[in-house]
Coordinates of N, CA and C in Angstrom, one line a residue:
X142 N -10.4 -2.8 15.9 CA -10.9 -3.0 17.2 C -11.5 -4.3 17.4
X143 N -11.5 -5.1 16.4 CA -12.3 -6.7 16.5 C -11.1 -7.5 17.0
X144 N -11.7 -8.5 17.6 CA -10.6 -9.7 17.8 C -11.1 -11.2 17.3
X145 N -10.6 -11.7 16.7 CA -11.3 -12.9 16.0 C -10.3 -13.9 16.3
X146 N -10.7 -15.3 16.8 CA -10.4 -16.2 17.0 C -10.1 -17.4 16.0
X147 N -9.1 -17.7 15.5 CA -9.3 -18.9 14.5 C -8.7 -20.4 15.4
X148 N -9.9 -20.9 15.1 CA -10.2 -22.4 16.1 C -9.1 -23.6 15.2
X149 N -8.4 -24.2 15.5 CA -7.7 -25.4 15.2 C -8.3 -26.6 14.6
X150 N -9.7 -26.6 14.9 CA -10.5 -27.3 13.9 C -11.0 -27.1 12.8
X151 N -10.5 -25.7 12.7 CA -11.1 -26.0 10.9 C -9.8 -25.9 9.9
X152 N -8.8 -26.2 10.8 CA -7.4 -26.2 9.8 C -7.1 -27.6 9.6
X153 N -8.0 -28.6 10.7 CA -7.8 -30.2 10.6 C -7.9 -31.0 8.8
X154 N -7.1 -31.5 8.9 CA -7.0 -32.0 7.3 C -6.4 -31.6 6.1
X155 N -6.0 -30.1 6.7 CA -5.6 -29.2 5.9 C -3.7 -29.2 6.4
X156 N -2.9 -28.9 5.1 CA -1.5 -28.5 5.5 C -1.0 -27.3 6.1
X157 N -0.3 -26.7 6.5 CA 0.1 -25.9 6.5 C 0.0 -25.0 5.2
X158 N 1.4 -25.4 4.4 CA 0.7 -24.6 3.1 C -0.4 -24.1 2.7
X159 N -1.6 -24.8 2.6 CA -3.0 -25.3 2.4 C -3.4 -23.9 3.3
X160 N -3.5 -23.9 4.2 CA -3.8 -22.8 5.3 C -3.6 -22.0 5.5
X161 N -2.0 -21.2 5.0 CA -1.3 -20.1 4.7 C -2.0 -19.2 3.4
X162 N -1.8 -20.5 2.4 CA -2.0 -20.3 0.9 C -3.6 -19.3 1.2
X163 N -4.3 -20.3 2.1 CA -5.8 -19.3 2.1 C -5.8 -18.3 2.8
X164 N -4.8 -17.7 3.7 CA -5.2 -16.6 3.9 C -4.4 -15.7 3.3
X165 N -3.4 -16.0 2.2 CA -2.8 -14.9 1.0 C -3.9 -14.8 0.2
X166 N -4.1 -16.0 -0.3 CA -5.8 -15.3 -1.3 C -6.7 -14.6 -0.7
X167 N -7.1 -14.6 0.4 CA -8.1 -13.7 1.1 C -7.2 -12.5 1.4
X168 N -6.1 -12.8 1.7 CA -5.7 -11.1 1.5 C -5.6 -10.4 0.4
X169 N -5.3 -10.9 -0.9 CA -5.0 -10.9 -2.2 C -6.5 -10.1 -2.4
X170 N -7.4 -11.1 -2.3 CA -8.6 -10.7 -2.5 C -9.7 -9.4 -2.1
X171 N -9.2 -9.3 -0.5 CA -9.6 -7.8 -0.1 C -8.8 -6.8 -0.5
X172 N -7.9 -7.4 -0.8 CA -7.0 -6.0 -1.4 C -7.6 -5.3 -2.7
X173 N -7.9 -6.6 -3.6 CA -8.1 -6.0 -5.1 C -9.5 -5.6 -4.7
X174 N -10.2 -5.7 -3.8 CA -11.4 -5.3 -3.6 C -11.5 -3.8 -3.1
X175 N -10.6 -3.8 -2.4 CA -10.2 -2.2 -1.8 C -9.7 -1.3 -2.6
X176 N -8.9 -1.6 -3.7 CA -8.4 -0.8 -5.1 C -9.8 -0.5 -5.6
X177 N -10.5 -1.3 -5.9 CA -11.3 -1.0 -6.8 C -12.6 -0.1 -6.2
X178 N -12.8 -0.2 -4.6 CA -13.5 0.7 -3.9 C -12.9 2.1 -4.3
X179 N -11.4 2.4 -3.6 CA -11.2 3.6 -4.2 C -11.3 3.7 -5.4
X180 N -10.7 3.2 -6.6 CA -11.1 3.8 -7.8 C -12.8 4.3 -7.8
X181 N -13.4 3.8 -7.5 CA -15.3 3.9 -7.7 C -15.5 5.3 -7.0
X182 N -14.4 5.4 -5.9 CA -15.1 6.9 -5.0 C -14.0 8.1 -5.4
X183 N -13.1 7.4 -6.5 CA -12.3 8.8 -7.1 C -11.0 8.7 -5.9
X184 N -10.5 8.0 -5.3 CA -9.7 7.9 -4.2 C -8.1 7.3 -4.3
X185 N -8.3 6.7 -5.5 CA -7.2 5.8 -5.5 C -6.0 6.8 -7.0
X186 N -4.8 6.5 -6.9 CA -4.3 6.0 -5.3 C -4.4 7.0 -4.6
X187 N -4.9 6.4 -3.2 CA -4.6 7.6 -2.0 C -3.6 8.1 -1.4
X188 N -3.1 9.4 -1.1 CA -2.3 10.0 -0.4 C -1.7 9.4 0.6
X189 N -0.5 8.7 0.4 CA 0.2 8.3 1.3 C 0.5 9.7 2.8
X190 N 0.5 9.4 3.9 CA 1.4 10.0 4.8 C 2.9 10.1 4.9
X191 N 3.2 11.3 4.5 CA 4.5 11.4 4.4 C 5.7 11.9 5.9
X192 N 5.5 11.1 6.2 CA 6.8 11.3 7.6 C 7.7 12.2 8.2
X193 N 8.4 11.7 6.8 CA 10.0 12.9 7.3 C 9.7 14.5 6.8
X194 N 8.9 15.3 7.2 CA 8.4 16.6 7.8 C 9.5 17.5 6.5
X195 N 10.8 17.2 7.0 CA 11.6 18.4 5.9 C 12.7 17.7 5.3
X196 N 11.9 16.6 4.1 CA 12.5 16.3 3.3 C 11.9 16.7 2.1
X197 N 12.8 16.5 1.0 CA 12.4 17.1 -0.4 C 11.2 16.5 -0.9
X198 N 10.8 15.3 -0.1 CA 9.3 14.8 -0.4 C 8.4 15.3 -0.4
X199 N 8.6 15.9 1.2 CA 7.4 16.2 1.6 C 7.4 17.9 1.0
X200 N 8.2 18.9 0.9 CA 8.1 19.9 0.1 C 7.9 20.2 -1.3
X201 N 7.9 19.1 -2.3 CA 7.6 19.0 -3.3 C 6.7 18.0 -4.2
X202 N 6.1 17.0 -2.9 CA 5.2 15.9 -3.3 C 3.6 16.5 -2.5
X203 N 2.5 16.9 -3.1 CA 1.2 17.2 -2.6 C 0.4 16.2 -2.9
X204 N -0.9 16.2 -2.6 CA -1.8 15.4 -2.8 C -2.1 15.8 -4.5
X205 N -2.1 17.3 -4.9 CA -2.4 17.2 -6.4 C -1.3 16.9 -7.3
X206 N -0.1 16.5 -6.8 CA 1.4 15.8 -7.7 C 0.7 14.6 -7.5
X207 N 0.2 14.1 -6.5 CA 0.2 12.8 -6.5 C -1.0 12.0 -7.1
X208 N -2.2 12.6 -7.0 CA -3.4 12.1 -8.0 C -3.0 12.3 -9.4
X209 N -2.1 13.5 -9.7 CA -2.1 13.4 -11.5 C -0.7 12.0 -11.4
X210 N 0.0 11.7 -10.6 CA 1.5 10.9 -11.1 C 1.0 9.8 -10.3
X211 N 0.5 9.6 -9.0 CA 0.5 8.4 -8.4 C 0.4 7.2 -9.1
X212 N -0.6 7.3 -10.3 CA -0.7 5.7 -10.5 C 0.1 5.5 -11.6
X213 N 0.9 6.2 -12.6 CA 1.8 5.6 -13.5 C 2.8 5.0 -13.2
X214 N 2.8 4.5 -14.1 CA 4.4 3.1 -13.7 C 5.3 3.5 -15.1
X215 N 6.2 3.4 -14.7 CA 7.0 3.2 -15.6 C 7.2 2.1 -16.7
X216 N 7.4 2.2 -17.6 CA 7.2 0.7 -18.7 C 8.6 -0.3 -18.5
X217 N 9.4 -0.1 -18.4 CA 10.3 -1.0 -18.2 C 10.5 -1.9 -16.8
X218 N 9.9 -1.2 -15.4 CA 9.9 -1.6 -14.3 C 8.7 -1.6 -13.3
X219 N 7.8 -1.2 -14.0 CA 6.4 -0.4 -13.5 C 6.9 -0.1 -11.7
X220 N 7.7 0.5 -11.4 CA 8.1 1.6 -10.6 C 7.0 2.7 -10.7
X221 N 6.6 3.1 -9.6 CA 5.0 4.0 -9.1 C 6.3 5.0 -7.9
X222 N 5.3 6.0 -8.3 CA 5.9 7.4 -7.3 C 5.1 6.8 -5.9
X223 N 4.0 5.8 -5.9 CA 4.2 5.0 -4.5 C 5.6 4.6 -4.3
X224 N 6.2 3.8 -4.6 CA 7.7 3.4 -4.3 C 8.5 4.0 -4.1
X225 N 9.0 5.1 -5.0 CA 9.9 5.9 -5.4 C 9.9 6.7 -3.4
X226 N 8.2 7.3 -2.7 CA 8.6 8.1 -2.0 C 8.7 7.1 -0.9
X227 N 8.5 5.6 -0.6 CA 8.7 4.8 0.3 C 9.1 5.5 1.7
X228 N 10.3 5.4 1.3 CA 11.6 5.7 2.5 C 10.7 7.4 3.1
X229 N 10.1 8.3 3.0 CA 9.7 9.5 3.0 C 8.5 8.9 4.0
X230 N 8.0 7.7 3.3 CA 6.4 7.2 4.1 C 6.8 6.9 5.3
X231 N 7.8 6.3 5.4 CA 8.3 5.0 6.4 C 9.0 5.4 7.7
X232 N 9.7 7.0 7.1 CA 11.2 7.3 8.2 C 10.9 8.7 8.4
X233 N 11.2 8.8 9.9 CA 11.2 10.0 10.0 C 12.0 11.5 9.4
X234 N 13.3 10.6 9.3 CA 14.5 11.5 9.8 C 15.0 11.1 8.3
X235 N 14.2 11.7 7.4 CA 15.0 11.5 5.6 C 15.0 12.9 5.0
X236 N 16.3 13.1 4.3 CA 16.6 14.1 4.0 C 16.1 14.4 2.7
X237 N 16.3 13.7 1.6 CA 15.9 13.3 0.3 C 14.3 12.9 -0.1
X238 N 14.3 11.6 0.9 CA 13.3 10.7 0.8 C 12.2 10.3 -0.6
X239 N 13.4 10.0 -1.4 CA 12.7 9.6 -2.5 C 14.2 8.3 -3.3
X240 N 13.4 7.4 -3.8 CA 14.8 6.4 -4.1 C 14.1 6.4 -6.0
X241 N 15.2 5.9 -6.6 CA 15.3 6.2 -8.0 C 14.7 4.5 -8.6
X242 N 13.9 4.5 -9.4 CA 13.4 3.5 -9.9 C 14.2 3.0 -10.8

């Protein structure tokens, strides 16, 4: 609900790159800061919203499949059952909704 203004003067002297680059590290940055908030309150990873209503996702993937499997990766691809249900988060209308790592 905030709206913030970024003024043209404080990009002066700076490149483009230069000014891009800093707002991927501050996004970089709140991000790893927000992992690590959920981890501290037992939250992570959190329960994605799953979309497509009557796909095999959503009938077989719960919040408790997902706290014991959410954060493993796979070793050769580190592929996460984040990924895997993507397409299930994303789309309404998925029959499967789950893609193979």
């Amino acid at each position: 609900g905030n709206t913030y203004k970024i003024s043209s003067k404080h990009c002066l002297g700076y490149s483009e790159v230069e000014i891009i680059q800093g707002m991927i590290d501050g996004i970089n940055a709140l991000y790893k800061e927000d992992i690590q908030l959920q981890k501290k309150h037992e939250i992570f990873p959190y329960f994605p919203m799953i979309k497509s209503k009557d796909s095999l996702v959503a009938k077989h993937v719960n919040e408790t499949i997902f706290k014991k499997l959410g954060a493993h990766k796979t070793a050769t691809t580190g592929f996460t059952l984040q990924k895997a249900i993507a397409c299930a988060t994303t789309f309404y209308n998925q029959q499967c909704g789950i893609y193979a790592g």
